[in-house]
Amino acid sequence: MRHKKDISIAILLVIGLLILLGIECVYRPAQEQRQQEYETRQRDPLTHDLSSIQQYKSLYMGDAANTIHLFGNLPLQDLPSSYENDPESLTFQINYNVSLASLSEQLVMRSLIYNSAAAFGLIDNLEGLRYRFLDKEFSVSRADFSQYFEQPLSELVQTPSLWESAVKEPLQDDNVVIALIEACFHKTSR
């Protein structure tokens, strides 16, 4: 009788070890792979998940931690950067510690548009954005940028289907990206 009990315990132990081995060797690596793919998609405005930034909705750009976290979850998040708030002009500045020439210009231009739409849509009193690279600077005002969109940015960012059609889909067309950058962004060399 004791021998059967010992065998049952050994079998349960082996089954438990096999389950643990399956979790460690199959499930966790697959889960880590999915997480890594998700994080990669978050760096591209064409595949960025809007729901990941909804929590950063704020009335005030003066909530610096919130604004920094917002930009830390938008495309270009992987670039070394620092931030500045200008409460007088209600402008938020992102200082990228890389030159634009070292990056994919197409990805950067799409990201500037996407990030601006997200920031203006989520931060109610934000009036301007300044993106400073080592070699170029782009600035945009809410007034200039909002004219491009038929609906208020705050509505677009709250409605994923509208966001998709008004913000993400146009970014697939390089001509639209160039036209929007030229129409809304003030560009200077540094």
PDB file of N, CA and C in Angstrom, residues 142-150:
ATOM      1  N   ARG A 142      -1.231  74.075 -31.727  1.00  0.00           N
ATOM      2  CA  ARG A 142      -2.534  73.405 -31.767  1.00  0.00           C
ATOM      3  C   ARG A 142      -3.411  74.032 -32.851  1.00  0.00           C
ATOM      4  N   ALA A 143      -3.406  75.353 -32.944  1.00  0.00           N
ATOM      5  CA  ALA A 143      -4.264  76.050 -33.912  1.00  0.00           C
ATOM      6  C   ALA A 143      -3.946  75.619 -35.340  1.00  0.00           C
ATOM      7  N   ASP A 144      -2.673  75.599 -35.702  1.00  0.00           N
ATOM      8  CA  ASP A 144      -2.293  75.194 -37.065  1.00  0.00           C
ATOM      9  C   ASP A 144      -2.593  73.721 -37.316  1.00  0.00           C
ATOM     10  N   PHE A 145      -2.253  72.898 -36.346  1.00  0.00           N
ATOM     11  CA  PHE A 145      -2.384  71.452 -36.521  1.00  0.00           C
ATOM     12  C   PHE A 145      -3.848  71.021 -36.580  1.00  0.00           C
ATOM     13  N   SER A 146      -4.676  71.596 -35.738  1.00  0.00           N
ATOM     14  CA  SER A 146      -6.088  71.201 -35.656  1.00  0.00           C
ATOM     15  C   SER A 146      -6.867  71.505 -36.927  1.00  0.00           C
ATOM     16  N   GLN A 147      -6.416  72.483 -37.699  1.00  0.00           N
ATOM     17  CA  GLN A 147      -7.116  72.842 -38.935  1.00  0.00           C
ATOM     18  C   GLN A 147      -7.133  71.698 -39.941  1.00  0.00           C
ATOM     19  N   TYR A 148      -6.190  70.793 -39.840  1.00  0.00           N
ATOM     20  CA  TYR A 148      -6.087  69.681 -40.779  1.00  0.00           C
ATOM     21  C   TYR A 148      -7.201  68.649 -40.562  1.00  0.00           C
ATOM     22  N   PHE A 149      -7.720  68.567 -39.354  1.00  0.00           N
ATOM     23  CA  PHE A 149      -8.680  67.523 -38.990  1.00  0.00           C
ATOM     24  C   PHE A 149     -10.104  68.064 -38.955  1.00  0.00           C
ATOM     25  N   GLU A 150     -11.040  67.250 -39.407  1.00  0.00           N
ATOM     26  CA  GLU A 150     -12.443  67.658 -39.440  1.00  0.00           C
ATOM     27  C   GLU A 150     -13.077  67.657 -38.054  1.00  0.00           C
TER      28      GLU A 150
END
